[in-house]
């Protein structure tokens, strides 16, 4: 019974404030999640279609005249790593960092060189001293559109063409549900239709291509990259809010548990104080009457 | 009406349009082309500019950004970066945009790395204005 009544009271007020904050943050995250999720859903038809077109084209064009399809011995690897700018979202960022760390370790062990393009502050900071950061996009996830993806792609593509690095990967949290995000590592460059998930392109229609297949493909690869990056950004943003919602919900229920135990402690301490006081009075009167 | 084809216009933000129409006219990178039902399967890139469709014998004009069109015999899918209905473009505002881009371009050196990009923006602003004037 170390803490005094006052101490316990003060502590429980603090915990209650934290509980209110976590509740507010949970609600903010929920509304942001809703917006991010609808953005993600609205983007899906466009993304799916672009992927389809890319797949059907990439499957046809076999010549490697396009510099973005050039397969080289992967000695230098670049990774676009997507995390959030803010913390308090559970293991959301830690999972990505772990994934990238593992990847970096593996590749370095094979004698390859890894550099990063960091999107989001939480991912950049732990790597700042370990790995070369080729580019960073910080504090932009709170509000973005496809031009951010275009910017990232625009920064990543020229060095690839100039052969400054040989492979480009993208690592982000795949949005599976509000409560579940899973780190996912995909290869962006050299671009290949194998990289996309939905296996067989169902359409085997013989299209007329205008302009030629190669030219179309040259147009669509940058677009395809932009689409993949944008999808990554959207899923990261939705995932961040989802993860924060869950984290805040957990924090709130922990706060409630703590409050309960503090209240119990407080009552017990108060009861003990009353008992001690009563004992004193009783002891005093007994002493008086005895005297 | 039997001779209608399905037109879908998709942008990164949303499914902008989805309905049956009689005819669509697109500005392809190789020139403008019209699509009716039963068109041969075609995959074409789209250059920014006018897009119009005819429904109930009435033409509606849009201004579309760069993108692609996938055409099968029953359906035309247009994938563009952006789309704006000509009605909703305010003529004065489009004019102003064009002028400001023009002024920016005039003040630039030809060797400037941004020159080409701004020039393209000007082309886009001009095309947008032209579409706006069609209404």
mmCIF file of N, CA, C and O in Angstrom, chain A residues 44 196 239 285:
data_model
loop_
_atom_site.group_PDB
_atom_site.id
_atom_site.type_symbol
_atom_site.label_atom_id
_atom_site.label_comp_id
_atom_site.label_asym_id
_atom_site.label_seq_id
_atom_site.Cartn_x
_atom_site.Cartn_y
_atom_site.Cartn_z
ATOM 1 N N UNK A 44 -9.551 1.313 -58.226
ATOM 2 C CA UNK A 44 -9.380 -0.076 -58.644
ATOM 3 C C UNK A 44 -9.742 -0.366 -60.099
ATOM 4 O O UNK A 44 -8.957 -1.015 -60.798
ATOM 5 N N UNK A 196 2.566 -9.071 -61.997
ATOM 6 C CA UNK A 196 1.217 -8.766 -61.551
ATOM 7 C C UNK A 196 0.513 -10.045 -61.147
ATOM 8 O O UNK A 196 0.809 -11.133 -61.632
ATOM 9 N N UNK A 239 -4.109 1.545 -44.910
ATOM 10 C CA UNK A 239 -3.589 0.626 -43.908
ATOM 11 C C UNK A 239 -3.142 1.349 -42.649
ATOM 12 O O UNK A 239 -3.368 0.876 -41.538
ATOM 13 N N UNK A 285 -10.413 6.164 22.764
ATOM 14 C CA UNK A 285 -11.504 6.146 23.764
ATOM 15 C C UNK A 285 -11.272 5.065 24.807
ATOM 16 O O UNK A 285 -11.521 5.278 25.999
#
